[in-house]
């Protein structure tokens, strides 16, 4: 088991399969983005070796992310390899959905259990503006395919950006009236790449909630008011699905954090919003034994920071969000 020095049991690993992406969302990366050379990215066998090691440490929950995980070559084979690793109980993915319509079924057959889609508006024009490159019909086809393939409940993540999509939160929330989906609104966080924009145009969860309630009706607390992962859940009157708020900036959930992240270049990132990382790939490539890697991971996790310090203006600047994976 892996514990940090604050007594938090750490058992959830988010793995970034690549820093590449087929979109260029304004809140995530700059328009002119450069990517890591292929040889710096973990190979399939390196990822699988690290997963075996984490699984033996009691990590039972895994999420694949990016950049965009579906643009990684052999993503289906990699999902199969991770899903088949003893100790892996839950394997999920976060995707922009653009390529998902043809991947849903092969991924389910390989062992994927659930998927989160990122969708910030239902307006095709705005979607194209926010993602710079995307077409919303591809994402909607991906969501339909995921539902048909049994990757339920569908979760949809929307980052709310002032001047771009704060009005669209209402139509997104309305999706839950007809669909048994969880639509979650995320407060924008600052990283390298678009920091000023991220800082100035964020919208507080509270404001989004007020807007939705004024337009659609009261939101009733779900899940006994407890967090579901990082989201606080509510239901609109007679809705099939739920509305969630991920208030990472204004109401951090650090005390219940059980996760660490593995970047595509094999660094163990201990907190999303802190720069501290431990290089696992270089020692692995230099021939470190499983025991040596295991000790490196345990020592790193012990050092996991308590939480972020955004309130005091401390912004993690060593990576863009796309290079961490969310
Ligand atoms: N490409 C995939 C996707 O878009 O779902 C996975 C990677 S993306 C970095 C993971 C999540 O982070 C997405 O839901 C995205 O909307 C969110 N995200 C990106 N930049 C963000 C920011 N500055 N603040 C908060 N969330 C952000
Ligand atoms: Fe790509 Fe996801 Fe970042 Fe958008 S949020 S640019 S889809 S990594």
Coordinates of C-alpha atoms and ligand atoms in Angstrom, one line a residue:
X1 CA 0.0 0.0 0.0
X2 CA 1.2 3.5 -0.7
X3 CA 0.5 6.2 1.9
X4 CA 1.6 9.9 1.9
X5 CA 2.8 11.7 5.1
X6 CA -0.7 13.1 5.7
X7 CA -2.2 9.7 6.0
X8 CA -3.9 9.6 2.6
X9 CA -3.9 6.2 0.9
X10 CA -2.9 6.7 -2.7
X11 CA -4.3 4.1 -5.1
X12 CA -5.5 5.9 -8.2
X13 CA -3.1 6.4 -11.2
X14 CA -3.9 8.7 -14.2
X15 CA -1.7 7.8 -17.1
X16 CA -1.1 10.3 -19.9
X17 CA -0.6 8.1 -23.1
X18 CA 0.7 11.0 -25.2
X19 CA 1.0 14.8 -25.1
X20 CA -0.3 15.0 -28.7
X21 CA -3.8 16.1 -29.4
X22 CA -6.1 16.4 -32.4
X23 CA -7.7 19.5 -30.9
X24 CA -6.2 22.8 -29.6
X25 CA -8.7 23.9 -26.8
X26 CA -8.1 27.5 -25.8
X27 CA -8.0 26.8 -22.1
X28 CA -5.6 23.9 -22.4
X29 CA -2.8 24.7 -24.8
X30 CA -1.5 27.6 -27.0
X31 CA -2.4 27.5 -30.7
X32 CA 1.2 26.9 -31.7
X33 CA 2.0 23.9 -29.6
X34 CA 5.2 21.8 -29.8
X35 CA 5.2 18.2 -28.8
X36 CA 7.7 15.8 -27.2
X37 CA 9.8 13.7 -29.5
X38 CA 8.6 10.1 -29.8
X39 CA 11.7 8.6 -28.1
X40 CA 10.9 10.6 -24.9
X41 CA 7.5 9.1 -24.6
X42 CA 6.9 5.8 -22.7
X43 CA 6.7 2.8 -24.9
X44 CA 3.9 0.2 -24.4
X45 CA 6.2 -2.3 -22.6
X46 CA 7.4 0.5 -20.3
X47 CA 3.8 1.6 -19.4
X48 CA 2.8 -2.0 -18.7
X49 CA 5.8 -2.6 -16.5
X50 CA 5.0 0.5 -14.4
X51 CA 1.3 -0.5 -14.2
X52 CA 2.3 -3.9 -12.9
X53 CA 4.5 -2.2 -10.3
X54 CA 1.7 0.2 -9.3
X55 CA -0.8 -2.6 -9.1
X56 CA 1.4 -4.5 -6.8
X57 CA 1.5 -1.4 -4.6
X58 CA -2.3 -1.5 -4.3
X59 CA -3.3 0.9 -7.1
X60 CA -6.6 -0.5 -8.4
X61 CA -8.0 2.5 -10.2
X62 CA -6.6 3.7 -13.5
X63 CA -7.6 6.5 -16.0
X64 CA -6.0 7.0 -19.4
X65 CA -5.7 10.5 -20.6
X66 CA -3.5 12.6 -22.8
X67 CA -3.1 15.0 -24.7
X68 CA -5.7 12.9 -26.4
X69 CA -5.4 9.2 -25.5
X70 CA -7.2 8.0 -28.6
X71 CA -4.4 9.3 -31.0
X72 CA -1.9 7.0 -29.4
X73 CA -0.9 4.1 -31.7
X74 CA -2.1 0.7 -30.4
X75 CA -4.4 2.3 -27.8
X76 CA -6.6 -0.8 -27.9
X77 CA -3.7 -3.2 -27.2
X78 CA -2.5 -1.0 -24.4
X79 CA -6.0 -0.9 -22.8
X80 CA -6.1 -4.7 -23.0
X81 CA -2.7 -5.0 -21.4
X82 CA -3.6 -2.7 -18.6
X83 CA -7.0 -4.2 -18.0
X84 CA -5.5 -7.7 -17.9
X85 CA -2.9 -6.7 -15.2
X86 CA -3.7 -8.4 -11.9
X87 CA -5.0 -5.9 -9.4
X88 CA -6.5 -3.4 -11.9
X89 CA -10.1 -3.1 -10.9
X90 CA -11.2 0.0 -12.7
X91 CA -9.9 1.3 -16.1
X92 CA -11.5 4.4 -17.6
X93 CA -10.5 7.1 -20.1
X94 CA -10.9 10.8 -20.6
X95 CA -11.3 11.8 -24.3
X96 CA -12.4 14.6 -26.5
X97 CA -14.4 12.0 -28.3
X98 CA -13.4 13.0 -31.8
X99 CA -12.2 9.5 -32.7
X100 CA -14.4 7.6 -30.3
X101 CA -17.2 6.4 -32.6
X102 CA -14.9 3.7 -34.1
X103 CA -13.0 3.0 -30.9
X104 CA -15.9 2.4 -28.5
X105 CA -16.5 -1.2 -29.2
X106 CA -12.9 -2.4 -29.5
X107 CA -12.0 -0.5 -26.3
X108 CA -14.9 -2.2 -24.4
X109 CA -13.8 -5.6 -25.7
X110 CA -10.3 -4.8 -24.5
X111 CA -11.5 -4.1 -21.0
X112 CA -12.3 -0.3 -20.8
X113 CA -15.0 0.2 -18.2
X114 CA -16.2 3.8 -18.6
X115 CA -15.4 7.1 -20.4
X116 CA -15.5 10.8 -19.7
X117 CA -16.1 13.1 -22.7
X118 CA -15.0 16.7 -22.8
X119 CA -17.7 18.9 -24.3
X120 CA -18.0 22.6 -23.4
X121 CA -21.0 23.7 -25.6
X122 CA -23.7 22.3 -27.8
X123 CA -23.3 25.1 -30.3
X124 CA -21.3 23.8 -33.3
X125 CA -19.8 27.3 -34.0
X126 CA -18.7 27.8 -30.5
X127 CA -17.4 24.3 -30.2
X128 CA -15.2 25.0 -33.2
X129 CA -14.0 28.3 -31.6
X130 CA -13.1 26.8 -28.3
X131 CA -11.4 23.7 -29.7
X132 CA -9.9 25.7 -32.6
X133 CA -10.1 22.6 -34.8
X134 CA -13.1 20.4 -33.7
X135 CA -16.4 19.4 -35.2
X136 CA -19.1 18.7 -32.6
X137 CA -20.9 16.0 -34.7
X138 CA -17.8 13.8 -34.3
X139 CA -18.0 14.1 -30.5
X140 CA -21.8 13.4 -30.4
X141 CA -21.2 10.3 -32.6
X142 CA -18.5 9.2 -30.1
X143 CA -20.9 9.7 -27.2
X144 CA -23.6 7.7 -28.9
X145 CA -21.2 4.9 -29.7
X146 CA -19.9 4.8 -26.1
X147 CA -23.5 4.5 -24.8
X148 CA -24.3 1.7 -27.3
X149 CA -21.2 -0.1 -26.4
X150 CA -22.2 -0.1 -22.7
X151 CA -19.7 2.4 -21.4
X152 CA -22.2 3.8 -18.9
X153 CA -22.9 6.1 -17.1
X154 CA -21.6 8.6 -19.6
X155 CA -19.9 11.5 -18.0
X156 CA -19.4 14.8 -19.8
X157 CA -16.9 17.4 -18.6
X158 CA -17.3 21.1 -19.5
X159 CA -14.7 23.7 -18.6
X160 CA -16.4 27.0 -18.1
X161 CA -14.7 30.0 -19.7
X162 CA -16.1 33.6 -19.3
X163 CA -16.9 35.1 -22.7
X164 CA -16.9 31.7 -24.4
X165 CA -19.5 29.3 -22.9
X166 CA -20.9 30.4 -19.5
X167 CA -24.4 30.7 -21.2
X168 CA -24.0 27.2 -22.6
X169 CA -24.0 25.7 -19.2
X170 CA -27.8 25.8 -19.2
X171 CA -28.2 23.7 -22.4
X172 CA -25.5 21.3 -21.2
X173 CA -27.3 20.9 -17.8
X174 CA -30.6 20.3 -19.7
X175 CA -29.1 17.2 -21.3
X176 CA -29.5 15.5 -18.0
X177 CA -33.3 15.9 -18.2
X178 CA -33.4 13.4 -21.2
X179 CA -30.3 11.4 -20.7
X180 CA -29.0 9.4 -17.7
X181 CA -25.6 11.2 -18.0
X182 CA -23.5 13.1 -15.5
X183 CA -22.7 16.5 -16.8
X184 CA -19.9 18.1 -14.8
X185 CA -18.8 21.7 -14.8
X186 CA -15.1 22.3 -14.1
X187 CA -13.5 25.5 -12.9
X188 CA -10.7 26.5 -15.2
X189 CA -7.3 26.1 -13.6
X190 CA -4.1 28.0 -14.5
X191 CA -1.0 26.2 -15.9
X192 CA 1.7 27.1 -18.4
X193 CA 0.7 28.0 -21.9
X194 CA -2.4 30.1 -21.4
X195 CA -2.0 31.3 -17.8
X196 CA -3.3 34.8 -18.0
X197 CA -6.3 33.7 -20.0
X198 CA -7.0 30.9 -17.5
X199 CA -6.7 33.2 -14.5
X200 CA -8.8 36.0 -15.9
X201 CA -11.7 34.1 -17.6
X202 CA -12.4 31.4 -15.0
X203 CA -16.0 31.1 -13.6
X204 CA -16.7 30.0 -10.1
X205 CA -18.8 26.8 -9.7
X206 CA -21.2 28.8 -7.5
X207 CA -22.0 31.2 -10.4
X208 CA -22.6 28.4 -12.8
X209 CA -25.0 26.7 -10.3
X210 CA -27.0 30.0 -9.8
X211 CA -27.2 30.4 -13.6
X212 CA -28.6 26.8 -14.1
X213 CA -31.0 27.1 -11.3
X214 CA -32.4 30.4 -12.5
X215 CA -33.0 28.9 -16.0
X216 CA -34.1 25.3 -15.3
X217 CA -35.1 24.9 -11.7
X218 CA -33.7 24.0 -8.3
X219 CA -30.8 21.6 -8.1
X220 CA -31.3 18.9 -5.4
X221 CA -28.3 17.5 -3.6
X222 CA -27.4 14.0 -4.6
X223 CA -25.1 11.4 -3.0
X224 CA -25.9 12.7 0.5
X225 CA -23.8 15.8 -0.3
X226 CA -20.7 13.7 -0.5
X227 CA -18.2 14.1 -3.3
X228 CA -18.4 11.6 -6.2
X229 CA -14.7 11.5 -7.1
X230 CA -14.0 15.2 -7.4
X231 CA -17.6 16.3 -8.3
X232 CA -20.4 17.5 -6.0
X233 CA -23.6 16.1 -7.5
X234 CA -27.1 17.5 -8.0
X235 CA -30.3 16.6 -9.9
X236 CA -32.7 18.9 -11.7
X237 CA -36.4 18.2 -11.1
X238 CA -37.4 14.9 -12.8
X239 CA -34.0 14.6 -14.5
X240 CA -32.7 11.2 -15.6
X241 CA -29.1 12.3 -15.1
X242 CA -27.1 14.4 -12.7
X243 CA -25.3 17.7 -12.8
X244 CA -21.9 18.0 -11.1
X245 CA -19.5 20.8 -10.1
X246 CA -15.8 20.3 -9.9
X247 CA -14.7 23.3 -8.0
X248 CA -10.9 22.6 -7.9
X249 CA -10.0 26.3 -7.6
X250 CA -12.6 27.6 -5.1
X251 CA -13.4 24.4 -3.0
X252 CA -10.4 22.1 -3.3
X253 CA -10.9 18.5 -2.4
X254 CA -7.3 17.8 -1.4
X255 CA -8.1 16.0 1.9
X256 CA -9.8 13.1 -0.1
X257 CA -7.2 13.0 -2.9
X258 CA -6.0 9.5 -3.6
X259 CA -4.4 10.0 -7.0
X260 CA -1.1 10.6 -8.6
X261 CA -0.3 11.0 -12.3
X262 CA 2.1 9.5 -14.7
X263 CA 3.1 11.9 -17.6
X264 CA 3.7 10.6 -21.1
X265 CA 7.4 11.0 -20.5
X266 CA 7.3 8.9 -17.4
X267 CA 7.3 11.4 -14.6
X268 CA 5.3 10.7 -11.5
X269 CA 3.4 14.0 -10.9
X270 CA 2.3 14.1 -7.3
X271 CA -0.3 16.8 -7.5
X272 CA -2.0 18.3 -10.6
X273 CA -1.4 21.9 -9.4
X274 CA 2.2 21.5 -8.1
X275 CA 5.3 21.2 -10.2
X276 CA 7.0 18.5 -8.2
X277 CA 7.6 15.3 -10.3
X278 CA 9.8 12.2 -9.9
X279 CA 11.4 10.7 -13.0
X280 CA 10.6 7.0 -13.3
X281 CA 11.4 6.5 -17.0
X282 CA 15.1 7.3 -16.8
X283 CA 15.9 4.8 -14.0
X284 CA 13.7 2.3 -15.7
X285 CA 15.6 2.7 -19.0
X286 CA 18.9 2.6 -17.1
X287 CA 18.0 -0.9 -15.8
X288 CA 16.6 -0.3 -12.4
X289 CA 15.1 -3.3 -10.7
X290 CA 11.4 -3.6 -9.8
X291 CA 12.4 -3.3 -6.1
X292 CA 14.4 -0.1 -6.8
X293 CA 11.5 1.4 -8.8
X294 CA 9.0 0.4 -6.1
X295 CA 11.1 2.2 -3.5
X296 CA 11.3 5.3 -5.7
X297 CA 7.5 5.4 -6.1
X298 CA 6.9 4.8 -2.3
X299 CA 9.4 7.6 -1.4
X300 CA 7.8 10.0 -3.9
X301 CA 4.3 9.3 -2.7
X302 CA 5.3 10.0 0.8
X303 CA 6.3 13.5 -0.4
X304 CA 3.0 14.2 -2.1
X305 CA 2.1 17.8 -1.4
X306 CA -1.0 18.5 0.6
X307 CA -2.7 20.6 -2.1
X308 CA -2.5 23.6 -4.3
X309 CA -1.7 27.2 -3.4
X310 CA -3.5 29.1 -6.1
X311 CA -5.0 31.5 -3.6
X312 CA -1.5 32.8 -3.0
X313 CA -0.8 33.1 -6.7
X314 CA 1.4 30.0 -6.9
X315 CA 0.8 28.6 -10.4
X316 CA 2.4 25.4 -11.7
X317 CA 4.4 26.6 -14.8
X318 CA 6.4 23.6 -15.8
X319 CA 3.8 22.0 -18.1
X320 CA 0.6 22.9 -20.0
X321 CA -2.6 21.1 -18.9
X322 CA -2.3 18.9 -22.1
X323 CA 1.1 17.7 -20.9
X324 CA -0.3 16.5 -17.6
X325 CA -3.6 15.1 -18.7
X326 CA -6.1 16.5 -16.2
Ligands
LIG1 N1 -7.9 15.3 -24.5 C1 -8.7 14.7 -23.5 C2 -9.9 15.5 -23.2 O1 -10.0 16.7 -23.6 O2 -10.8 15.0 -22.5 C3 -8.0 14.3 -22.2 C4 -7.0 15.3 -21.7 S1 -7.7 16.9 -21.2 C5 -6.3 17.8 -20.6 C6 -8.5 16.4 -19.6 C7 -9.5 17.3 -19.1 O3 -8.9 18.5 -18.7 C8 -10.6 17.7 -20.1 O4 -11.8 17.5 -19.5 C9 -10.3 19.2 -20.3 O5 -11.5 19.9 -20.5 C10 -9.7 19.6 -19.0 N2 -8.9 20.8 -19.0 C11 -8.0 21.2 -19.9 N3 -7.5 22.4 -19.6 C12 -8.0 22.8 -18.4 C13 -7.9 23.9 -17.5 N4 -7.0 24.9 -17.8 N5 -8.6 23.9 -16.4 C14 -9.5 22.9 -16.1 N6 -9.6 21.8 -16.8 C15 -9.0 21.8 -18.0
LIG2 FE1 -6.6 18.3 -26.4 FE2 -8.1 17.6 -24.3 FE3 -6.4 19.7 -24.2 FE4 -8.6 19.9 -25.7 S1 -8.5 19.6 -23.5 S2 -6.5 20.5 -26.3 S3 -8.8 17.9 -26.4 S4 -5.8 17.6 -24.5

